[in-house]
Every structure is written in C-alpha cells, then in structure tokens.
Amino acid sequence: MLKILLLAVGELPSGGFQEIGDNFIHFLKKYASFETRSYKTPKALLEKALDGSFLLDERGTQYSSQSFAALLTKYEDRGDTFTLILGGPDGFTATEKQRFQRISLSPMTTTHDIAHVFILEQLFRGLSIVHGSSYHRDEPR
C-alpha cells in the first residue's frame, strides 16, 4: 500500500474546506496510508522535508490525471513514501525549491485551502485510476 505524506506550512483548512478534505482523505485511505503534518513556519518544514519530495508550485510540472496516476504507481511499486509539500502564502525561495521536484496544480496562484483540497482530490483520483475504480472517467474519444 502506498504511503503518502503531506507536509504543510500553516494551519490546515477549517470549516467547509476541512469537511471536503476530510471526505477525500476518508476515500483516499482505501488505497493508501495518509498522514498530514503541519508546521508553523517554512523553516520548520524545510528542516524535516526530505530532498526529492514534491513541492506544489505553479511553475512546476503539470500532470494529467493519467500521468499523475502513473507517478503514484511508481512510488507504490517501489514501496517509497510519496511526499508532497504545500507551502505558505510566501512560498519558498528559488534556492529552497531546488531541493525538491515540483508539481503544478495550475499556472494560476490559489489559496492554501483550495490547493489543499485540490491535491487531496487529485491523490484520490490518481489512486482510483491505478486501482480501477469508476471514480475517474476519461472523456469519450
């Protein structure tokens, strides 16, 4: 079973965003073990993050749902932990970003809460594809 670790700067979503996120986490745990760790400052997070983790960054690599599923499969097959980093409102410096692979959810900037829910949904969608669930439906060709 794939292990997923989400490292975040700042407070985790509350209210409606938390409810939506918790729903995706509930379904995600069918396919993976999942843990979120929140840090008060970027410095605190960076001290714990492993090189090679995936940093969410609007300038990162954009994946389709299928290619993201293939990425998750690689980690699952190797038995490695898939670690994602969600920065705070000020992000990270170019030097700090060099330690990590980068994934773009969109070239547009968004709020922490929306990015948090978005990546949870994409993790669930990707693993649904990997495990043959009917959640993801490809467009007819």
PDB file of C-alpha atoms in Angstrom:
ATOM      1  CA  MET A   1       0.000   0.000   0.000  1.00  0.00           C
ATOM      2  CA  LEU A   2       1.296   3.426  -0.948  1.00  0.00           C
ATOM      3  CA  LYS A   3       2.334   5.767   1.852  1.00  0.00           C
ATOM      4  CA  ILE A   4       1.507   9.448   1.299  1.00  0.00           C
ATOM      5  CA  LEU A   5       2.801  12.254   3.475  1.00  0.00           C
ATOM      6  CA  LEU A   6       1.531  15.818   3.064  1.00  0.00           C
ATOM      7  CA  LEU A   7       3.685  18.477   4.715  1.00  0.00           C
ATOM      8  CA  ALA A   8       2.050  21.890   5.023  1.00  0.00           C
ATOM      9  CA  VAL A   9       3.043  25.325   6.281  1.00  0.00           C
ATOM     10  CA  GLY A  10       0.432  26.977   8.437  1.00  0.00           C
ATOM     11  CA  GLU A  11      -2.939  25.923   9.682  1.00  0.00           C
ATOM     12  CA  LEU A  12      -4.865  23.232   7.906  1.00  0.00           C
ATOM     13  CA  PRO A  13      -8.222  24.106   6.364  1.00  0.00           C
ATOM     14  CA  SER A  14     -11.238  24.543   8.606  1.00  0.00           C
ATOM     15  CA  GLY A  15     -14.970  24.740   8.053  1.00  0.00           C
ATOM     16  CA  GLY A  16     -16.250  23.647   4.674  1.00  0.00           C
ATOM     17  CA  PHE A  17     -12.750  23.153   3.244  1.00  0.00           C
ATOM     18  CA  GLN A  18     -11.900  20.807   6.113  1.00  0.00           C
ATOM     19  CA  GLU A  19     -15.105  18.865   5.574  1.00  0.00           C
ATOM     20  CA  ILE A  20     -14.403  18.394   1.870  1.00  0.00           C
ATOM     21  CA  GLY A  21     -10.757  17.495   2.544  1.00  0.00           C
ATOM     22  CA  ASP A  22     -11.706  15.000   5.249  1.00  0.00           C
ATOM     23  CA  ASN A  23     -14.100  13.353   2.805  1.00  0.00           C
ATOM     24  CA  PHE A  24     -11.322  12.859   0.247  1.00  0.00           C
ATOM     25  CA  ILE A  25      -8.946  11.595   2.946  1.00  0.00           C
ATOM     26  CA  HIS A  26     -11.577   9.055   4.029  1.00  0.00           C
ATOM     27  CA  PHE A  27     -11.823   7.650   0.485  1.00  0.00           C
ATOM     28  CA  LEU A  28      -8.085   8.001  -0.147  1.00  0.00           C
ATOM     29  CA  LYS A  29      -7.317   5.710   2.798  1.00  0.00           C
ATOM     30  CA  LYS A  30      -8.932   2.852   0.855  1.00  0.00           C
ATOM     31  CA  TYR A  31      -5.831   2.885  -1.364  1.00  0.00           C
ATOM     32  CA  ALA A  32      -3.035   4.409   0.724  1.00  0.00           C
ATOM     33  CA  SER A  33      -1.884   5.256   4.204  1.00  0.00           C
ATOM     34  CA  PHE A  34      -2.079   9.007   4.542  1.00  0.00           C
ATOM     35  CA  GLU A  35      -0.629  11.463   7.017  1.00  0.00           C
ATOM     36  CA  THR A  36      -0.604  15.249   7.183  1.00  0.00           C
ATOM     37  CA  ARG A  37       1.951  17.214   9.189  1.00  0.00           C
ATOM     38  CA  SER A  38       1.586  20.943   9.675  1.00  0.00           C
ATOM     39  CA  TYR A  39       4.439  23.299  10.539  1.00  0.00           C
ATOM     40  CA  LYS A  40       4.222  26.861  11.834  1.00  0.00           C
ATOM     41  CA  THR A  41       6.976  28.189   9.571  1.00  0.00           C
ATOM     42  CA  PRO A  42       8.573  27.298   6.238  1.00  0.00           C
ATOM     43  CA  LYS A  43      11.906  26.903   8.039  1.00  0.00           C
ATOM     44  CA  ALA A  44      10.442  24.277  10.386  1.00  0.00           C
ATOM     45  CA  LEU A  45       9.016  22.340   7.446  1.00  0.00           C
ATOM     46  CA  LEU A  46      12.244  22.539   5.453  1.00  0.00           C
ATOM     47  CA  GLU A  47      14.195  21.085   8.369  1.00  0.00           C
ATOM     48  CA  LYS A  48      12.005  17.938   8.212  1.00  0.00           C
ATOM     49  CA  ALA A  49      11.390  17.582   4.455  1.00  0.00           C
ATOM     50  CA  LEU A  50      13.444  15.055   2.549  1.00  0.00           C
ATOM     51  CA  ASP A  51      15.221  16.041  -0.653  1.00  0.00           C
ATOM     52  CA  GLY A  52      13.304  14.797  -3.677  1.00  0.00           C
ATOM     53  CA  SER A  53       9.883  15.404  -2.132  1.00  0.00           C
ATOM     54  CA  PHE A  54       7.324  17.063  -4.383  1.00  0.00           C
ATOM     55  CA  LEU A  55       6.715  20.751  -3.816  1.00  0.00           C
ATOM     56  CA  LEU A  56       3.443  22.213  -5.055  1.00  0.00           C
ATOM     57  CA  ASP A  57       4.483  25.178  -7.189  1.00  0.00           C
ATOM     58  CA  GLU A  58       2.694  26.962 -10.035  1.00  0.00           C
ATOM     59  CA  ARG A  59       5.894  26.740 -12.099  1.00  0.00           C
ATOM     60  CA  GLY A  60       6.253  23.001 -11.591  1.00  0.00           C
ATOM     61  CA  THR A  61       5.498  20.124 -13.926  1.00  0.00           C
ATOM     62  CA  GLN A  62       1.861  19.809 -14.917  1.00  0.00           C
ATOM     63  CA  TYR A  63       0.422  16.307 -14.959  1.00  0.00           C
ATOM     64  CA  SER A  64      -2.721  14.915 -16.485  1.00  0.00           C
ATOM     65  CA  SER A  65      -4.760  12.691 -14.187  1.00  0.00           C
ATOM     66  CA  GLN A  66      -3.400   9.646 -16.033  1.00  0.00           C
ATOM     67  CA  SER A  67       0.238  10.728 -15.807  1.00  0.00           C
ATOM     68  CA  PHE A  68      -0.163  11.607 -12.129  1.00  0.00           C
ATOM     69  CA  ALA A  69      -1.610   8.121 -11.559  1.00  0.00           C
ATOM     70  CA  ALA A  70       1.470   6.651 -13.282  1.00  0.00           C
ATOM     71  CA  LEU A  71       3.715   8.681 -10.961  1.00  0.00           C
ATOM     72  CA  LEU A  72       1.865   7.357  -7.912  1.00  0.00           C
ATOM     73  CA  THR A  73       2.202   3.817  -9.282  1.00  0.00           C
ATOM     74  CA  LYS A  74       5.996   4.179  -9.419  1.00  0.00           C
ATOM     75  CA  TYR A  75       6.088   5.084  -5.733  1.00  0.00           C
ATOM     76  CA  GLU A  76       3.656   2.346  -4.790  1.00  0.00           C
ATOM     77  CA  ASP A  77       5.606  -0.292  -6.754  1.00  0.00           C
ATOM     78  CA  ARG A  78       8.895   0.741  -5.129  1.00  0.00           C
ATOM     79  CA  GLY A  79       7.374   0.890  -1.649  1.00  0.00           C
ATOM     80  CA  ASP A  80       8.510   4.514  -1.297  1.00  0.00           C
ATOM     81  CA  THR A  81       6.658   7.257   0.530  1.00  0.00           C
ATOM     82  CA  PHE A  82       5.155   9.883  -1.778  1.00  0.00           C
ATOM     83  CA  THR A  83       5.784  13.195  -0.012  1.00  0.00           C
ATOM     84  CA  LEU A  84       4.094  16.444  -1.019  1.00  0.00           C
ATOM     85  CA  ILE A  85       4.859  19.905   0.325  1.00  0.00           C
ATOM     86  CA  LEU A  86       2.257  22.669   0.459  1.00  0.00           C
ATOM     87  CA  GLY A  87       3.888  25.989   1.234  1.00  0.00           C
ATOM     88  CA  GLY A  88       2.512  29.013   2.974  1.00  0.00           C
ATOM     89  CA  PRO A  89       1.428  32.335   1.470  1.00  0.00           C
ATOM     90  CA  ASP A  90       5.014  33.477   0.903  1.00  0.00           C
ATOM     91  CA  GLY A  91       6.139  30.225  -0.695  1.00  0.00           C
ATOM     92  CA  PHE A  92       9.803  29.241  -0.790  1.00  0.00           C
ATOM     93  CA  THR A  93      12.899  30.861  -2.244  1.00  0.00           C
ATOM     94  CA  ALA A  94      14.406  29.622  -5.514  1.00  0.00           C
ATOM     95  CA  THR A  95      17.280  28.110  -3.535  1.00  0.00           C
ATOM     96  CA  GLU A  96      14.903  26.259  -1.188  1.00  0.00           C
ATOM     97  CA  LYS A  97      12.892  24.937  -4.149  1.00  0.00           C
ATOM     98  CA  GLN A  98      15.993  23.361  -5.727  1.00  0.00           C
ATOM     99  CA  ARG A  99      15.898  20.511  -3.205  1.00  0.00           C
ATOM    100  CA  PHE A 100      12.553  19.314  -4.492  1.00  0.00           C
ATOM    101  CA  GLN A 101      10.738  18.078  -7.530  1.00  0.00           C
ATOM    102  CA  ARG A 102       7.875  20.413  -8.345  1.00  0.00           C
ATOM    103  CA  ILE A 103       4.260  19.769  -9.304  1.00  0.00           C
ATOM    104  CA  SER A 104       1.918  22.443 -10.596  1.00  0.00           C
ATOM    105  CA  LEU A 105      -1.770  22.174  -9.836  1.00  0.00           C
ATOM    106  CA  SER A 106      -2.288  25.162 -12.128  1.00  0.00           C
ATOM    107  CA  PRO A 107      -0.193  28.006 -13.504  1.00  0.00           C
ATOM    108  CA  MET A 108      -2.507  30.281 -11.523  1.00  0.00           C
ATOM    109  CA  THR A 109      -1.975  31.048  -7.852  1.00  0.00           C
ATOM    110  CA  THR A 110      -4.662  29.946  -5.407  1.00  0.00           C
ATOM    111  CA  THR A 111      -5.346  29.901  -1.693  1.00  0.00           C
ATOM    112  CA  HIS A 112      -3.819  27.401   0.699  1.00  0.00           C
ATOM    113  CA  ASP A 113      -7.247  25.895   1.469  1.00  0.00           C
ATOM    114  CA  ILE A 114      -8.144  25.371  -2.183  1.00  0.00           C
ATOM    115  CA  ALA A 115      -4.720  23.908  -3.003  1.00  0.00           C
ATOM    116  CA  HIS A 116      -5.059  21.540  -0.033  1.00  0.00           C
ATOM    117  CA  VAL A 117      -8.450  20.236  -1.167  1.00  0.00           C
ATOM    118  CA  PHE A 118      -7.329  20.128  -4.811  1.00  0.00           C
ATOM    119  CA  ILE A 119      -4.304  17.909  -4.126  1.00  0.00           C
ATOM    120  CA  LEU A 120      -6.347  15.586  -1.906  1.00  0.00           C
ATOM    121  CA  GLU A 121      -8.853  15.149  -4.721  1.00  0.00           C
ATOM    122  CA  GLN A 122      -6.072  14.531  -7.235  1.00  0.00           C
ATOM    123  CA  LEU A 123      -4.437  11.951  -4.970  1.00  0.00           C
ATOM    124  CA  PHE A 124      -7.744  10.142  -4.651  1.00  0.00           C
ATOM    125  CA  ARG A 125      -8.405  10.430  -8.394  1.00  0.00           C
ATOM    126  CA  GLY A 126      -4.921   9.158  -9.254  1.00  0.00           C
ATOM    127  CA  LEU A 127      -5.202   6.158  -6.971  1.00  0.00           C
ATOM    128  CA  SER A 128      -8.715   5.482  -8.246  1.00  0.00           C
ATOM    129  CA  ILE A 129      -7.230   5.234 -11.731  1.00  0.00           C
ATOM    130  CA  VAL A 130      -4.423   2.966 -10.502  1.00  0.00           C
ATOM    131  CA  HIS A 131      -6.866   0.629  -8.772  1.00  0.00           C
ATOM    132  CA  GLY A 132      -9.530   0.597 -11.483  1.00  0.00           C
ATOM    133  CA  SER A 133     -12.255   2.490  -9.633  1.00  0.00           C
ATOM    134  CA  SER A 134     -15.060   4.109 -11.611  1.00  0.00           C
ATOM    135  CA  TYR A 135     -14.453   7.500  -9.936  1.00  0.00           C
ATOM    136  CA  HIS A 136     -12.344   8.840 -12.815  1.00  0.00           C
ATOM    137  CA  ARG A 137     -13.987   8.795 -16.219  1.00  0.00           C
ATOM    138  CA  ASP A 138     -11.974   9.551 -19.328  1.00  0.00           C
ATOM    139  CA  GLU A 139     -13.668  11.680 -21.939  1.00  0.00           C
ATOM    140  CA  PRO A 140     -15.050   9.787 -24.915  1.00  0.00           C
ATOM    141  CA  ARG A 141     -12.779   9.916 -27.926  1.00  0.00           C
TER     142      ARG A 141
END
